[in-house]
Coordinates of C-alpha atoms in Angstrom, one line a residue:
M1 CA -19.5 -2.5 69.6
D2 CA -19.6 -2.6 65.8
F3 CA -21.1 0.2 63.8
G4 CA -23.0 0.0 60.5
L5 CA -24.2 2.6 58.0
V6 CA -27.7 2.2 56.4
L7 CA -28.6 3.9 53.2
Q8 CA -31.2 3.8 50.5
T9 CA -30.0 3.1 47.0
D10 CA -31.1 6.4 45.5
P11 CA -29.4 7.3 42.3
P12 CA -26.7 8.1 41.6
A13 CA -25.2 5.0 43.0
S14 CA -21.8 6.7 43.1
T15 CA -23.0 8.8 46.1
V16 CA -24.0 5.6 48.0
V17 CA -20.5 4.2 47.3
E18 CA -18.8 7.3 48.4
L19 CA -20.7 7.5 51.6
M20 CA -19.8 3.9 52.3
R21 CA -16.2 4.6 51.6
R22 CA -16.3 7.5 54.0
A23 CA -17.9 5.4 56.6
E24 CA -15.2 2.7 56.4
G25 CA -12.6 5.4 56.7
Q26 CA -14.3 6.5 59.9
G27 CA -14.4 3.1 61.5
F28 CA -17.7 1.7 60.5
R29 CA -17.5 -2.1 59.8
Y30 CA -20.8 -2.7 58.1
G31 CA -22.6 -1.1 55.1
W32 CA -26.3 -1.8 54.7
T33 CA -28.9 -0.7 52.2
F34 CA -32.7 -0.9 51.8
D35 CA -34.0 -3.6 49.4
S36 CA -37.2 -2.5 47.7
A37 CA -36.9 -2.9 43.9
V38 CA -39.6 -0.5 42.9
L39 CA -38.7 2.3 45.2
W40 CA -34.9 2.3 44.8
Q41 CA -32.2 0.9 42.6
E42 CA -31.3 -2.8 42.8
P43 CA -29.2 -3.1 45.9
F44 CA -27.0 -6.1 45.0
V45 CA -25.7 -4.3 41.9
V46 CA -24.7 -1.4 44.2
H47 CA -23.3 -3.8 46.8
S48 CA -20.8 -5.1 44.2
R49 CA -19.6 -1.6 43.6
I50 CA -19.3 -0.9 47.3
L51 CA -17.3 -4.0 47.9
D52 CA -15.0 -3.1 45.0
H53 CA -14.4 0.3 46.4
T54 CA -13.8 -0.7 50.1
E55 CA -11.3 -3.0 51.7
R56 CA -13.0 -4.4 54.8
L57 CA -16.6 -3.3 54.9
I58 CA -19.2 -6.1 55.3
V59 CA -22.2 -5.4 53.1
G60 CA -25.8 -6.6 53.1
P61 CA -29.4 -5.6 52.7
M62 CA -31.5 -4.3 55.6
V63 CA -33.5 -6.1 54.7
T64 CA -34.3 -8.5 51.8
N65 CA -37.2 -10.9 51.9
P66 CA -38.1 -14.4 50.6
G67 CA -40.7 -13.2 48.1
T68 CA -39.2 -10.8 45.6
R69 CA -36.4 -13.2 44.4
T70 CA -36.3 -17.0 44.2
W71 CA -34.2 -18.4 47.0
E72 CA -31.5 -19.9 44.8
V73 CA -31.1 -16.6 43.0
T74 CA -30.6 -14.8 46.4
A75 CA -28.2 -17.4 47.6
S76 CA -26.2 -17.3 44.3
T77 CA -26.0 -13.5 44.4
F78 CA -24.5 -13.6 47.9
A79 CA -22.2 -16.5 47.0
T80 CA -20.9 -14.7 43.9
L81 CA -20.2 -11.5 45.9
N82 CA -18.4 -13.6 48.5
D83 CA -16.3 -15.4 45.9
M84 CA -15.3 -12.1 44.4
Y85 CA -14.6 -10.2 47.6
G86 CA -13.8 -12.7 50.3
N87 CA -16.9 -13.5 52.3
R88 CA -17.8 -9.9 53.1
T89 CA -21.6 -10.1 52.9
V90 CA -24.3 -10.6 55.5
C91 CA -28.0 -11.5 54.7
G92 CA -30.4 -9.2 56.5
I93 CA -33.9 -10.6 55.9
G94 CA -37.4 -10.2 57.0
R95 CA -41.0 -10.7 56.0
G96 CA -41.0 -7.8 53.5
D97 CA -42.7 -4.5 54.0
S98 CA -42.3 -2.0 51.2
A99 CA -40.8 -4.4 48.7
M100 CA -43.9 -6.7 48.9
R101 CA -46.7 -4.1 49.5
V102 CA -45.6 -1.7 46.8
A103 CA -45.8 -4.6 44.4
G104 CA -49.3 -5.5 45.5
R105 CA -48.3 -8.5 47.6
K106 CA -48.7 -9.3 51.3
P107 CA -45.6 -9.7 53.5
N108 CA -44.3 -13.3 53.7
T109 CA -45.4 -15.6 56.4
L110 CA -43.0 -16.5 59.2
A111 CA -43.0 -20.1 58.1
R112 CA -41.9 -19.1 54.7
L113 CA -39.2 -16.8 56.1
G114 CA -37.9 -19.5 58.4
E115 CA -37.6 -22.0 55.6
A116 CA -36.0 -19.5 53.3
M117 CA -33.3 -18.5 55.8
G118 CA -32.1 -22.1 56.1
V119 CA -32.1 -22.6 52.3
I120 CA -30.3 -19.4 51.4
R121 CA -27.6 -20.0 54.0
D122 CA -27.1 -23.6 53.0
L123 CA -26.9 -22.9 49.3
A124 CA -24.6 -19.8 49.7
E125 CA -22.3 -21.9 51.9
G126 CA -22.1 -24.8 49.4
R127 CA -24.5 -27.3 50.9
E128 CA -27.5 -28.9 49.3
A129 CA -31.0 -27.6 50.0
V130 CA -34.5 -28.4 48.8
V131 CA -36.2 -25.6 46.9
G132 CA -39.8 -26.3 45.8
G133 CA -39.3 -30.0 46.3
Q134 CA -36.1 -30.0 44.1
P135 CA -32.7 -30.7 45.7
L136 CA -30.2 -28.0 44.7
R137 CA -26.6 -27.2 45.3
L138 CA -24.3 -24.5 43.9
P139 CA -21.4 -26.7 42.8
W140 CA -19.0 -23.8 42.3
V141 CA -19.1 -22.5 45.9
R142 CA -15.9 -23.0 47.8
D143 CA -15.5 -22.0 51.5
G144 CA -18.6 -19.8 51.4
K145 CA -19.8 -18.1 54.5
L146 CA -23.1 -16.2 54.9
P147 CA -24.5 -15.1 58.3
V148 CA -28.3 -14.6 58.2
W149 CA -29.7 -11.9 60.4
M150 CA -33.5 -11.7 60.8
A151 CA -35.5 -8.5 61.4
A152 CA -38.2 -9.0 64.1
Y153 CA -40.5 -7.2 66.5
G154 CA -43.3 -9.6 67.6
P155 CA -43.2 -12.6 69.9
R156 CA -43.4 -15.3 67.2
A157 CA -40.8 -13.5 65.0
L158 CA -38.4 -13.1 67.9
A159 CA -38.8 -16.7 68.8
L160 CA -38.0 -17.7 65.2
A161 CA -34.9 -15.5 65.2
G162 CA -33.7 -17.2 68.4
R163 CA -34.2 -20.6 66.9
A164 CA -32.9 -20.1 63.4
A165 CA -31.0 -16.9 62.7
D166 CA -27.4 -16.0 63.2
G167 CA -28.3 -12.5 64.2
L168 CA -31.3 -10.3 65.2
I169 CA -32.0 -6.9 63.6
L170 CA -34.1 -4.7 65.9
Q171 CA -35.2 -1.6 64.1
L172 CA -35.5 0.8 67.1
A173 CA -33.2 2.0 69.8
D174 CA -35.5 2.1 72.9
P175 CA -33.5 0.4 75.7
Y176 CA -36.7 -0.8 77.4
L177 CA -38.0 -2.6 74.3
V178 CA -34.5 -3.7 73.2
K179 CA -34.0 -5.4 76.6
S180 CA -37.2 -7.4 76.5
M181 CA -36.7 -8.4 72.8
I182 CA -33.1 -9.6 73.4
E183 CA -34.4 -11.6 76.4
A184 CA -37.1 -13.2 74.2
V185 CA -34.5 -14.1 71.5
R186 CA -32.0 -15.5 74.0
T187 CA -34.7 -17.6 75.7
A188 CA -35.8 -19.1 72.3
A189 CA -32.2 -19.8 71.4
S190 CA -31.6 -21.6 74.7
D191 CA -34.8 -23.6 74.4
A192 CA -33.7 -24.7 70.9
G193 CA -30.4 -26.0 72.3
R194 CA -28.4 -23.1 70.9
D195 CA -25.9 -20.9 72.6
P196 CA -28.0 -17.7 73.2
D197 CA -24.9 -15.6 73.2
A198 CA -24.0 -16.8 69.7
V199 CA -26.9 -14.7 68.2
T200 CA -25.6 -11.4 67.1
I201 CA -27.8 -8.4 68.2
C202 CA -28.0 -5.4 65.8
V203 CA -30.0 -2.3 66.7
A204 CA -30.8 -0.2 63.7
A205 CA -32.2 3.4 64.0
P206 CA -31.6 6.9 62.8
A207 CA -29.0 9.0 64.5
Y208 CA -28.6 12.8 64.3
V209 CA -25.8 14.7 66.1
S210 CA -27.1 18.2 67.1
G211 CA -28.0 20.3 70.0
D212 CA -31.1 21.4 68.1
L213 CA -33.5 18.6 69.1
V214 CA -36.5 20.2 67.3
H215 CA -34.7 19.9 63.9
A216 CA -33.2 16.5 64.8
R217 CA -36.6 15.1 65.5
D218 CA -38.1 16.5 62.3
Q219 CA -35.3 14.9 60.3
C220 CA -35.9 11.5 62.0
R221 CA -39.6 11.4 62.6
W222 CA -40.1 9.3 59.4
F223 CA -38.6 6.3 61.3
G224 CA -41.6 6.1 63.7
G225 CA -43.9 6.0 60.6
M226 CA -41.8 3.2 59.1
V227 CA -41.8 1.2 62.3
G228 CA -45.5 1.9 62.6
N229 CA -46.1 -0.4 59.5
H230 CA -44.8 -3.4 61.4
V231 CA -46.5 -2.3 64.7
A232 CA -49.9 -2.1 62.8
D233 CA -49.3 -5.7 61.6
L234 CA -48.7 -6.8 65.3
V235 CA -51.9 -5.0 66.5
A236 CA -53.9 -6.6 63.7
R237 CA -52.6 -10.1 64.7
Y238 CA -52.5 -9.8 68.5
G239 CA -55.0 -7.1 69.3
E240 CA -54.6 -3.6 70.6
H241 CA -54.0 -4.5 74.3
S242 CA -52.4 -7.9 74.0
A243 CA -50.1 -9.1 76.8
L244 CA -47.9 -10.6 74.1
V245 CA -46.9 -7.2 72.6
P246 CA -45.8 -4.4 74.9
E247 CA -47.9 -1.2 75.0
A248 CA -44.7 0.8 74.9
L249 CA -44.4 -0.4 71.3
T250 CA -48.0 -0.2 70.1
S251 CA -49.7 2.7 71.8
Y252 CA -48.4 5.4 69.6
I253 CA -50.1 4.2 66.4
T254 CA -53.7 4.9 67.6
S255 CA -53.8 8.0 65.4
R256 CA -52.1 6.4 62.4
E257 CA -54.2 6.9 59.2
G258 CA -52.5 4.8 56.6
Y259 CA -49.1 5.1 54.9
D260 CA -47.8 6.4 51.6
Y261 CA -44.8 4.4 50.5
S262 CA -43.7 7.1 48.0
H263 CA -42.1 8.9 51.0
H264 CA -40.9 5.7 52.7
G265 CA -37.8 6.2 54.8
R266 CA -37.4 9.9 54.0
A267 CA -37.1 13.0 56.1
G268 CA -40.3 15.0 56.0
N269 CA -42.5 12.0 55.3
P270 CA -46.1 13.3 55.8
S271 CA -47.2 9.8 56.7
A272 CA -45.3 10.1 59.9
D273 CA -47.0 13.2 61.2
F274 CA -48.8 11.1 63.9
V275 CA -45.5 10.2 65.5
P276 CA -45.0 12.1 68.8
D277 CA -41.7 13.6 69.9
E278 CA -41.5 11.0 72.7
I279 CA -41.4 8.1 70.2
V280 CA -38.7 9.9 68.1
D281 CA -36.6 10.3 71.2
R282 CA -37.1 6.7 72.3
F283 CA -36.6 5.0 69.0
C284 CA -33.8 7.2 67.6
V285 CA -30.4 8.5 68.9
L286 CA -30.5 12.3 69.0
G287 CA -28.6 15.2 70.6
P288 CA -25.0 16.1 71.1
V289 CA -22.2 13.5 70.9
E290 CA -22.4 12.9 74.7
A291 CA -26.1 11.8 74.4
H292 CA -25.2 9.3 71.7
V293 CA -22.4 7.8 73.7
E294 CA -24.6 7.6 76.8
K295 CA -27.5 5.8 74.9
L296 CA -25.3 3.5 72.9
T297 CA -23.3 2.5 76.1
A298 CA -26.6 1.6 77.7
L299 CA -27.6 -0.5 74.6
R300 CA -24.1 -2.2 74.6
E301 CA -24.6 -3.2 78.3
L302 CA -27.9 -4.8 77.3
G303 CA -26.1 -7.1 74.8
V304 CA -26.2 -5.1 71.6
D305 CA -23.3 -6.0 69.4
Q306 CA -23.8 -3.5 66.5
F307 CA -25.5 -0.1 66.1
A308 CA -26.5 0.4 62.5
V309 CA -27.2 4.1 61.7
Y310 CA -30.1 4.9 59.4
N311 CA -28.5 7.9 57.6
M312 CA -31.4 9.5 55.7
H313 CA -31.4 13.1 56.6
D314 CA -29.8 16.4 55.8
A315 CA -26.5 15.8 57.6
R316 CA -25.2 12.5 56.3
E317 CA -21.5 13.4 56.0
D318 CA -21.5 15.2 59.3
L319 CA -23.1 12.2 61.0
I320 CA -20.5 9.8 59.6
D321 CA -17.6 12.1 60.6
A322 CA -18.9 12.8 64.1
Y323 CA -19.3 9.1 64.8
G324 CA -15.8 8.5 63.5
A325 CA -14.2 11.3 65.5
A326 CA -16.0 10.8 68.8
V327 CA -18.7 8.1 69.1
I328 CA -17.0 5.0 67.8
P329 CA -13.8 5.6 69.7
A330 CA -15.8 6.2 72.9
L331 CA -17.7 2.9 72.5
N332 CA -14.5 0.9 71.7
S333 CA -12.0 2.5 74.0

């Protein structure tokens, strides 16, 4: 199993770079950052610095979207980084939550997302693509490679990921939900004539190594609030008790009362007060090292290829070191 580290690009950027360097030294293979231009610093600028200060780390956004940048700009940015650092990027992409809503726009449609994924990949790998009716190609790209991994929860999004994405990003670590979502993606891939096992599966969630579960939950409760934004969209589309969306995903947002993006993805987020302990335990990876190894082993057996750790809490260095010393070796022994 691969491991990734997920950070927000809070200033100073030097701290983000140093944490990524630390993670690479402890055996992490991927470095991810949020992408929300109003809330945090521009990630691709920071990505360039991370790539320059690491040797093997694969870097990308978790996640960008098709609406805040034109597609040729996104493709050119990835292609430039790949040319400079040897194809060490991955494009995590979704409809856009905070990046779009904070700017007063709605998240992108799945149709737009699907089209953008193909265009961005083609342009970044040197092929011609049509953007707004105009055929374009980046003539300077040589031997470019850009995997595109799509974030998804709902049935239509999971089907799109299976048909068109190189990888799936599942932003929760509940084995029950992960199992059903992987099955949906693999089925869609097979129905589209693709090899279902060729779709990389990445589970992304907070992790906190501690025997103090009360404190660990409080540090990671924000995640249930963040996931709740996407769940609320699913409930609005499919209904509160739809057979298309599992109740195990949707039932906990019944007491949700809006969301303040100024606390997005941060420990102590007051907009996550509605999230019960049970959801924190299901969606995150908490407890002593042995509990992390047990849960991640179960996820690996379901077909998860990477666990990407959201590391927004008060023990960032300790988490990286604990995973490097005990968790990563146990999962790859």
